[in-house]
PDB file of C-alpha atoms in Angstrom:
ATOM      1  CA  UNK U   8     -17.208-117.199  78.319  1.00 94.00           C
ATOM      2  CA  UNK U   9     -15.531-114.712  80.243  1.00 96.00           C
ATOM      3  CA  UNK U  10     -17.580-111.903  81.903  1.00 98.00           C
ATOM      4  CA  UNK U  11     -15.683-109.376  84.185  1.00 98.00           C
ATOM      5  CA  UNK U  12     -18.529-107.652  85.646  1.00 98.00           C
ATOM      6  CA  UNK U  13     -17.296-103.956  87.681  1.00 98.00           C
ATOM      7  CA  UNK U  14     -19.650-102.227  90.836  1.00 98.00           C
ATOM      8  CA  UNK U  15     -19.749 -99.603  93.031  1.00 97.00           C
ATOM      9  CA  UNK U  16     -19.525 -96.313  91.084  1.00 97.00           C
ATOM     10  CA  UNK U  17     -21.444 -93.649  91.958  1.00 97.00           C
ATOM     11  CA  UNK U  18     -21.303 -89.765  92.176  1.00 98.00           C
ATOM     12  CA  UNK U  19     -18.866 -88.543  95.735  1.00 98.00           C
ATOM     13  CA  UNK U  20     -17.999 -85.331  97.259  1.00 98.00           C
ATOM     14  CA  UNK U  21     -14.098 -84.391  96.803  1.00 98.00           C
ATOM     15  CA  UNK U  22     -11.868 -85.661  99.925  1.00 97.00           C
ATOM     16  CA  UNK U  23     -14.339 -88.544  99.766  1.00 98.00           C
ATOM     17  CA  UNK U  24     -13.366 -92.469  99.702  1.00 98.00           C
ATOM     18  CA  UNK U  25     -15.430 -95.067  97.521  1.00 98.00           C
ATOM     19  CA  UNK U  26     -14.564 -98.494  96.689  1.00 98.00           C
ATOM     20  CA  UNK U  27     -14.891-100.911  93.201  1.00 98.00           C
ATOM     21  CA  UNK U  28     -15.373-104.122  92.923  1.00 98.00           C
ATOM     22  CA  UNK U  29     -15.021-106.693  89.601  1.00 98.00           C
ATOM     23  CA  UNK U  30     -16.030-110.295  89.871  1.00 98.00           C
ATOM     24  CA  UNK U  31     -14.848-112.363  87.503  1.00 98.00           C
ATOM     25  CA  UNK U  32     -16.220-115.765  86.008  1.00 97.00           C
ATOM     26  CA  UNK U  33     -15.496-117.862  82.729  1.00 96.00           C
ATOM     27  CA  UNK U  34     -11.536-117.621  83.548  1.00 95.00           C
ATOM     28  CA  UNK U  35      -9.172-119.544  86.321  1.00 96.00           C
ATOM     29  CA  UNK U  36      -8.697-116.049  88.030  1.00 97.00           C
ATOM     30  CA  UNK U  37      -6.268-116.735  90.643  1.00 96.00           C
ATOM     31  CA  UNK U  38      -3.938-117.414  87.310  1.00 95.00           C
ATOM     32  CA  UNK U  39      -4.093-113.600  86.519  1.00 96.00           C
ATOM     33  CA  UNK U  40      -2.869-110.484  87.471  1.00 97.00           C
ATOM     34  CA  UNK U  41      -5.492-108.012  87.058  1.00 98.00           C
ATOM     35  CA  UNK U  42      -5.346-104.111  86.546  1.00 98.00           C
ATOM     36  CA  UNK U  43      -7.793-101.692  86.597  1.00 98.00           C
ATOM     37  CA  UNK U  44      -7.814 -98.787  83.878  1.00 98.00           C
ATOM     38  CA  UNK U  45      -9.600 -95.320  83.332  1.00 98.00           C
ATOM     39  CA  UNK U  46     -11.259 -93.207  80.892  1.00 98.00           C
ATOM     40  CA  UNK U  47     -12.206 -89.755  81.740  1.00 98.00           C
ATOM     41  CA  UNK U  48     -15.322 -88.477  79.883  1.00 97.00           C
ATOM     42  CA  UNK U  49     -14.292 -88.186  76.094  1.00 96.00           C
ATOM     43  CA  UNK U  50     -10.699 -88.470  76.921  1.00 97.00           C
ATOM     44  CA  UNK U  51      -8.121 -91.506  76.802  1.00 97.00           C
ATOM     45  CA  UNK U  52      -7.867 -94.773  78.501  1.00 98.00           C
ATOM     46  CA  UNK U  53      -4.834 -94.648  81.573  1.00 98.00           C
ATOM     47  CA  UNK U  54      -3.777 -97.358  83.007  1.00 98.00           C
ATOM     48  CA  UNK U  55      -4.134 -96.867  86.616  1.00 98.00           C
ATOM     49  CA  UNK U  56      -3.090-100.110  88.937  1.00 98.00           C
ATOM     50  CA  UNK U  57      -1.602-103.956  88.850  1.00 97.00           C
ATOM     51  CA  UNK U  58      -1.996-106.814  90.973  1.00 97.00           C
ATOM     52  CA  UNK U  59       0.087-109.973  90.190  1.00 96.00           C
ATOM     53  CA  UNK U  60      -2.228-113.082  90.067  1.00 96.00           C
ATOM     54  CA  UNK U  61      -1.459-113.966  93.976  1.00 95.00           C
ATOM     55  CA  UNK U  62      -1.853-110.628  95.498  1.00 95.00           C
ATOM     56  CA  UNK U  63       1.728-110.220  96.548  1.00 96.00           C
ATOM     57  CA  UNK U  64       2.590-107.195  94.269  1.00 96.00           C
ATOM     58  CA  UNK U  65       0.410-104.289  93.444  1.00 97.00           C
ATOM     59  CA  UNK U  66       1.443-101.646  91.324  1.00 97.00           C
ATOM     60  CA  UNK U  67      -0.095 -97.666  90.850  1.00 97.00           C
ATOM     61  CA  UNK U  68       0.578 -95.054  88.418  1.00 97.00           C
ATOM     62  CA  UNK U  69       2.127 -92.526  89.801  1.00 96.00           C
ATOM     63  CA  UNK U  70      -1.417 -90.452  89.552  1.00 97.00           C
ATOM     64  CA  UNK U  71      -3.224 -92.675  91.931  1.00 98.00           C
ATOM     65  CA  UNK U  72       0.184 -93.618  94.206  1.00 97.00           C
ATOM     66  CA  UNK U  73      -0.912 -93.548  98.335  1.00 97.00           C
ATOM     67  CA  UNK U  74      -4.970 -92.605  97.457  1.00 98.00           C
ATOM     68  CA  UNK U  75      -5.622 -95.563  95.710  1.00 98.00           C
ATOM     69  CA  UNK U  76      -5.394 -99.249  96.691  1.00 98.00           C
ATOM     70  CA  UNK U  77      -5.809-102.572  94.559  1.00 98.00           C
ATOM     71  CA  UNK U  78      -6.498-105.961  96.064  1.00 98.00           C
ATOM     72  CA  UNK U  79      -8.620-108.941  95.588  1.00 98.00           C
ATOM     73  CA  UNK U  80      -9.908-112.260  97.216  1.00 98.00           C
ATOM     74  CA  UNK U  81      -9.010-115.541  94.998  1.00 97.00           C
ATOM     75  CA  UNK U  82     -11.895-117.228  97.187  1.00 97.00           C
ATOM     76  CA  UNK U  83     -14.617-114.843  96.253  1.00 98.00           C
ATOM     77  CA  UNK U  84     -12.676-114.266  92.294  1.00 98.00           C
ATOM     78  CA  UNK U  85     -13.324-110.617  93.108  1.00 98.00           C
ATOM     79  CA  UNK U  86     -11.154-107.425  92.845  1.00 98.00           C
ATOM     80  CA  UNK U  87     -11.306-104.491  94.287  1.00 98.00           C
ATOM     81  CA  UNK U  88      -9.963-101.036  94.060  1.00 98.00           C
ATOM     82  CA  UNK U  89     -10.116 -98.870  97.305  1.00 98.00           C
ATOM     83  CA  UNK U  90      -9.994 -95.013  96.162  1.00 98.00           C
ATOM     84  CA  UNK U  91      -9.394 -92.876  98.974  1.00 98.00           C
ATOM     85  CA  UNK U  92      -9.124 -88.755  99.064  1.00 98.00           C
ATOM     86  CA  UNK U  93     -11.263 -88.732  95.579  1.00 98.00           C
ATOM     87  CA  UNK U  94     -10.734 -85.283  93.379  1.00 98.00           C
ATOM     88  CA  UNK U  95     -12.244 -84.131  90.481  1.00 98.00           C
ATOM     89  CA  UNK U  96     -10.022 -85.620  87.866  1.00 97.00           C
ATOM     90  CA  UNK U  97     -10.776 -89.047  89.068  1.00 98.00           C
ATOM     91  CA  UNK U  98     -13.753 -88.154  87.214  1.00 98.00           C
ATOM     92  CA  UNK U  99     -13.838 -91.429  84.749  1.00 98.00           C
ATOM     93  CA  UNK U 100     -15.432 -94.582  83.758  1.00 98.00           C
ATOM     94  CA  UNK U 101     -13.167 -97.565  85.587  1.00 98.00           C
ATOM     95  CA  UNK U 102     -12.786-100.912  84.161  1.00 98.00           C
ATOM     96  CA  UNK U 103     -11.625-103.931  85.479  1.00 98.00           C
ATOM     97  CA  UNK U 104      -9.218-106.146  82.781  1.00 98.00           C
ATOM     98  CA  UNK U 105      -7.529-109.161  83.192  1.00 97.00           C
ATOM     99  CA  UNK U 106      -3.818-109.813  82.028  1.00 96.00           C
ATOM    100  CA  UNK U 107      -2.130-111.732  79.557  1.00 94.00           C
ATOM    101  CA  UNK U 108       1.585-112.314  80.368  1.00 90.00           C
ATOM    102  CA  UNK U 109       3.954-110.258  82.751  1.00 86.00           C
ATOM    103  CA  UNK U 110       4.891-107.911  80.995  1.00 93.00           C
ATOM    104  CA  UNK U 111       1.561-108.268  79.316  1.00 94.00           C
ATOM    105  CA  UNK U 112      -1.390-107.078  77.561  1.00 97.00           C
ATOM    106  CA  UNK U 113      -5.503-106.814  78.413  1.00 97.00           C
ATOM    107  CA  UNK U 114      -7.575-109.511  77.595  1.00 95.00           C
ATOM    108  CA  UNK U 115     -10.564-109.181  78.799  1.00 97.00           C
ATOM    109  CA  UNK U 116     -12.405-105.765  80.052  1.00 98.00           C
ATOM    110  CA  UNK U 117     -15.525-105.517  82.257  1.00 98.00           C
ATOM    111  CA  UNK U 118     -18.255-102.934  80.654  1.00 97.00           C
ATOM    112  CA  UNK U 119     -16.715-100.406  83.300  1.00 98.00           C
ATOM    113  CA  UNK U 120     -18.801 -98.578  86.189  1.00 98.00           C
ATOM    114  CA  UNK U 121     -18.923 -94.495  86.270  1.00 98.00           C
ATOM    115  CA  UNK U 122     -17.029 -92.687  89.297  1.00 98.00           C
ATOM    116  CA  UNK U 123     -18.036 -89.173  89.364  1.00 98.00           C
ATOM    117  CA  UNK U 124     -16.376 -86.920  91.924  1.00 98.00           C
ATOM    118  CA  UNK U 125     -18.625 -83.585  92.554  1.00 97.00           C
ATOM    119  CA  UNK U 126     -19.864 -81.387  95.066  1.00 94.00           C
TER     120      UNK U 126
ATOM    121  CA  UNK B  26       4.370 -91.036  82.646  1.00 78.00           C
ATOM    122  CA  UNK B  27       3.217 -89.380  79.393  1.00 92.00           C
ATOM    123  CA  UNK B  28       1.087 -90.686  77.065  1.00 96.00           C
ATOM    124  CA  UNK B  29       2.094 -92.143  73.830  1.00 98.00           C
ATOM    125  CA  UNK B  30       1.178 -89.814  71.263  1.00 98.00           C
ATOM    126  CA  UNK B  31      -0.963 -91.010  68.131  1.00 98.00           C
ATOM    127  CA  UNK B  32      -2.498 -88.917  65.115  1.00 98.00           C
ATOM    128  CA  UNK B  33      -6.196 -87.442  66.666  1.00 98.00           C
ATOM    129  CA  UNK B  34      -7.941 -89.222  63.496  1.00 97.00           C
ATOM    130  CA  UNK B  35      -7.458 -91.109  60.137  1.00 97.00           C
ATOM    131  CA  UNK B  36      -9.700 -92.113  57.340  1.00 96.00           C
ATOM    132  CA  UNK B  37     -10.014 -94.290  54.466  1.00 96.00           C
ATOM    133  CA  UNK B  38     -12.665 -95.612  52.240  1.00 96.00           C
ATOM    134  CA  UNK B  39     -14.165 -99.264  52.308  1.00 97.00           C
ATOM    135  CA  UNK B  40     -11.260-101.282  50.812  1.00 97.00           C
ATOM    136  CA  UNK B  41      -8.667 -99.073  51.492  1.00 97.00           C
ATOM    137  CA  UNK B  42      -5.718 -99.267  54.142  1.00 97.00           C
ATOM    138  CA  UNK B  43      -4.851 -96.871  57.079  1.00 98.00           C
ATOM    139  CA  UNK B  44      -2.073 -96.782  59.618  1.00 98.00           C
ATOM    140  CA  UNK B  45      -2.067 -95.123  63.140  1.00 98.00           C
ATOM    141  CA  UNK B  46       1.594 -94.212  64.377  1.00 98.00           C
ATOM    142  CA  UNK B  47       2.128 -94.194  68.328  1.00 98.00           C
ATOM    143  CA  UNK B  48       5.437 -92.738  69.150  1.00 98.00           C
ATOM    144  CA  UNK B  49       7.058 -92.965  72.356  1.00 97.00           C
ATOM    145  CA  UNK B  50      10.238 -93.259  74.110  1.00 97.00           C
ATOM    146  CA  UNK B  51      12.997 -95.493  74.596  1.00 95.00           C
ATOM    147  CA  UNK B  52      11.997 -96.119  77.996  1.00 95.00           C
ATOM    148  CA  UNK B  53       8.563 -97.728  76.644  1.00 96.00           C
ATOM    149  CA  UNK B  54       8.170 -98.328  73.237  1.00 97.00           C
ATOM    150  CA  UNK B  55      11.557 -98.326  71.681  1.00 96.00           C
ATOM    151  CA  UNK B  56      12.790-100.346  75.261  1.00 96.00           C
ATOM    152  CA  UNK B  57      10.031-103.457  74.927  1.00 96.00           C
ATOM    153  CA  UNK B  58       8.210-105.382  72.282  1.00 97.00           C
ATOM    154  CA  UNK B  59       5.230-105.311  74.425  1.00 97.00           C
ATOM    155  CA  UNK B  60       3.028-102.636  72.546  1.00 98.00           C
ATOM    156  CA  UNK B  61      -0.807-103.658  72.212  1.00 98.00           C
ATOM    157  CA  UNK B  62      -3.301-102.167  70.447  1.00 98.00           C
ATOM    158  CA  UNK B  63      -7.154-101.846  71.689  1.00 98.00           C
ATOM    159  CA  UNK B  64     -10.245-101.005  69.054  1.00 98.00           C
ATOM    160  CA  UNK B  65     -12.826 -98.919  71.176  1.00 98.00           C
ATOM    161  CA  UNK B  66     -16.472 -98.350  69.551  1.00 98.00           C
ATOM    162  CA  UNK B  67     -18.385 -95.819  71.344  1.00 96.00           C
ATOM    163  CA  UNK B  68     -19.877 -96.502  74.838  1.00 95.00           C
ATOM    164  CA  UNK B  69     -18.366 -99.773  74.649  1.00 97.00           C
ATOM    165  CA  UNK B  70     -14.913-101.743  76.877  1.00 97.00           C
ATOM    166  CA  UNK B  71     -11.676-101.976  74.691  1.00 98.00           C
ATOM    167  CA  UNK B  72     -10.663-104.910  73.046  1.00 98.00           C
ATOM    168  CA  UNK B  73      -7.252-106.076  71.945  1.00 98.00           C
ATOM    169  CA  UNK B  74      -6.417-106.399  68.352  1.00 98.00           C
ATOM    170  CA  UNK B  75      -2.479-106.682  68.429  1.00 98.00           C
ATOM    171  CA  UNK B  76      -0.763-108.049  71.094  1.00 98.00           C
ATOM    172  CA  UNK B  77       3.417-108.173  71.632  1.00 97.00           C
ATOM    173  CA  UNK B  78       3.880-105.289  68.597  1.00 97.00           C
ATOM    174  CA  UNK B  79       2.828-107.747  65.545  1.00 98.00           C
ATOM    175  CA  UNK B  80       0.073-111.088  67.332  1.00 98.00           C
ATOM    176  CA  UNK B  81      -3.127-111.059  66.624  1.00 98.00           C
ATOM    177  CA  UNK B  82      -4.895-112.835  69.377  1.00 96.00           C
ATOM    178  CA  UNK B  83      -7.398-115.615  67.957  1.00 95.00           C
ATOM    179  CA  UNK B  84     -10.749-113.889  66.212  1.00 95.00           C
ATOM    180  CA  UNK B  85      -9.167-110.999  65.245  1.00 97.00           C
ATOM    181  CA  UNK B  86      -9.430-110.551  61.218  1.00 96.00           C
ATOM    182  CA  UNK B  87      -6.188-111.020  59.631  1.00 96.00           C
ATOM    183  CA  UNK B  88      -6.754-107.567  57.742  1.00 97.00           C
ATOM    184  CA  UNK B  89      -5.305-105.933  61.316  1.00 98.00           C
ATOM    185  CA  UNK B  90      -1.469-105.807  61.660  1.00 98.00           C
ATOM    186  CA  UNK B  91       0.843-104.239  63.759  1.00 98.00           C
ATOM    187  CA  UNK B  92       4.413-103.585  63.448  1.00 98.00           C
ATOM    188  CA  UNK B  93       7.500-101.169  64.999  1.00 98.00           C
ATOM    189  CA  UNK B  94      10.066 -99.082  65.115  1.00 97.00           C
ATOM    190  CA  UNK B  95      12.174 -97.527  67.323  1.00 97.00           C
ATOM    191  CA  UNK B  96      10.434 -95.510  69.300  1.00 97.00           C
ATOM    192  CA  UNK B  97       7.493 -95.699  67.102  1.00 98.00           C
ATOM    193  CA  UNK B  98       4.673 -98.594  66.742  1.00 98.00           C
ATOM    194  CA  UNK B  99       1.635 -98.704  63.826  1.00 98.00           C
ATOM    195  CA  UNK B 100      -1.357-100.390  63.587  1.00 98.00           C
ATOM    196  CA  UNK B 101      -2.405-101.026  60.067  1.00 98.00           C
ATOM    197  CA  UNK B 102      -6.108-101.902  58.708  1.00 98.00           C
ATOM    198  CA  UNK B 103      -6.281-103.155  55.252  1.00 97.00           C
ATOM    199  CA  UNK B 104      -9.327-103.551  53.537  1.00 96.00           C
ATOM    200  CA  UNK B 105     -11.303-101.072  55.642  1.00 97.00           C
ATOM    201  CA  UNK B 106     -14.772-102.380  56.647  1.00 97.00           C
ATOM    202  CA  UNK B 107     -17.606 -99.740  58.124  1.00 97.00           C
ATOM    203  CA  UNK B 108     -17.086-101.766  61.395  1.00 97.00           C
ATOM    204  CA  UNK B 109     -13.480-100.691  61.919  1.00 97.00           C
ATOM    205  CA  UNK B 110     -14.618 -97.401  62.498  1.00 98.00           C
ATOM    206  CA  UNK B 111     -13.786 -96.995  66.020  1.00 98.00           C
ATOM    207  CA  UNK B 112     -11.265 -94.893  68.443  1.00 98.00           C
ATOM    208  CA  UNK B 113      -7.688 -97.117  68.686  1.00 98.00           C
ATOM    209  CA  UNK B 114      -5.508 -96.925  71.309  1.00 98.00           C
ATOM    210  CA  UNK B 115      -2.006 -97.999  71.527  1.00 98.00           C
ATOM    211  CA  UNK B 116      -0.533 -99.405  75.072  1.00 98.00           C
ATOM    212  CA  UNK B 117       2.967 -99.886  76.057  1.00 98.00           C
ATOM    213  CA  UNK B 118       4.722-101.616  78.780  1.00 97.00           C
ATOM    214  CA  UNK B 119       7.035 -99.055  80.356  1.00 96.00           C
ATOM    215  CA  UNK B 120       9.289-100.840  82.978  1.00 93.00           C
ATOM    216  CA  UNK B 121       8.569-101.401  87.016  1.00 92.00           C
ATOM    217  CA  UNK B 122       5.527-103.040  86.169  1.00 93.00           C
ATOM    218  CA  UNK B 123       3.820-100.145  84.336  1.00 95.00           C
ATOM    219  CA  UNK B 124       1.658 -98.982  81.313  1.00 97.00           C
ATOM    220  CA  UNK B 125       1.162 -96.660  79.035  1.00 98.00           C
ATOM    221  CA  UNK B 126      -1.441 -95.619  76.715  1.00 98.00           C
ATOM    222  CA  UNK B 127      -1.448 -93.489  73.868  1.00 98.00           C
ATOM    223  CA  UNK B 128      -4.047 -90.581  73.097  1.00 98.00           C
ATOM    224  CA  UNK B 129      -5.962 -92.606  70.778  1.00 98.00           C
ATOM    225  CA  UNK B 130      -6.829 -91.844  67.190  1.00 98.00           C
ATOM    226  CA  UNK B 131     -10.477 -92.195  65.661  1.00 98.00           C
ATOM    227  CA  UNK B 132     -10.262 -94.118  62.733  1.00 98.00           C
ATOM    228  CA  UNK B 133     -13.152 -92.773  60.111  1.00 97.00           C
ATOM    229  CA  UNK B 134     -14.689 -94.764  56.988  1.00 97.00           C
ATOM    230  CA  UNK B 135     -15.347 -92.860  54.423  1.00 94.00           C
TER     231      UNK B 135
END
């Protein structure tokens, strides 16, 4: 079966940089484009970034443009998402999930890893 | 990007039926018959129930169903079971290769 399995959260200082990984297994994951969404603490889920199944287009909302960066290794069936100059509303739970079509839907969904940004 | 806005919460009793609106714009909703809809229980990942506006991807219970329009897409649940009660969220492709959620609605059985 498919297991999409996120790491790397943690609690960071403001200004701070951290970085997410999701490893994948059960699916032919250099078939998909992947995204990663958010979910602040009681609030909504928000889509956050896109990466077509080869890595040659990434997409960001516009909340995330030039802090954040997606990418992944079709090797090691891993993606990541870099998160640079962290603030306080990146406060969330992140989860990886793999897409269906382009323009698509989400599949699958990792069990999502905690980012809390705090001084 | 704004959300998609959806009712804060419905409720029904077993057996009954209840439908979630998510209204958008013509530049998501109303432009693109990709809506999806996700069932959320607590602590727990999303999972698609309705895929393209109205497809029910394999394992889903017929008793979901999705339909839309304009700028407006529903999710209905007939034949409300205590495991449908959950927080449903509404997603829409919205052009350049982006999403949109809505502001989810917690669905209550009665």
């Amino acid at each position: 079966q498919v297991q999409l399995v996120e790491s790397g959260g943690g609690v960071v200082q403001p200004g701070r940089s951290l970085r997410l990984s999701c490893a994948a297994s059960g699916l032919t994951f250099r078939n998909y484009g992947m995204d990663w969404v958010r979910q602040a603490p009681g609030k909504g889920l928000e889509w956050v970034a896109l990466i077509w199944y080869d890595g040659s287009n990434k997409y960001y909302a516009d909340s995330v443009k030039g802090r954040f960066t997606i990418s992944r290794d079709n090797s090691k069936n891993t993606l990541y998402l870099q998160m640079n100059s962290l603030r306080a509303e990146d406060t969330a739970v992140y989860y990886c999930a793999s897409q269906r079509g382009d323009p698509g839907y989400f599949d699958y969904w990792g069990q999502g890893t905690l980012v809390t940004v705090s001084s | 990007q704004s959300a998609l806005t959806q009712p804060p919460s419905a409720s029904g009793s077993p057996g009954q039926s209840v439908t979630i609106s998510c209204t958008g714009t013509n530049s998501d909703v109303g432009g693109y018959n990709y809506v999806s809809w996700y069932q959320q229980h607590p602590g727990k990942a999303p999972k698609v129930m309705i895929y393209e506006v109205s497809k029910r991807p394999s394992g889903v219970p017929d008793r979901f169903s999705g339909s839309k329009s304009g700028d407006t897409a529903s999710l209905t649940v007939s034949g409300l079971q205590a495991e449908d009660e959950a927080d449903y969220y509404c997603s829409s492709y919205a052009g350049s290769n982006n999403y949109v959620f809505g502001t989810g609605t917690k669905v209550t059985v009665l």
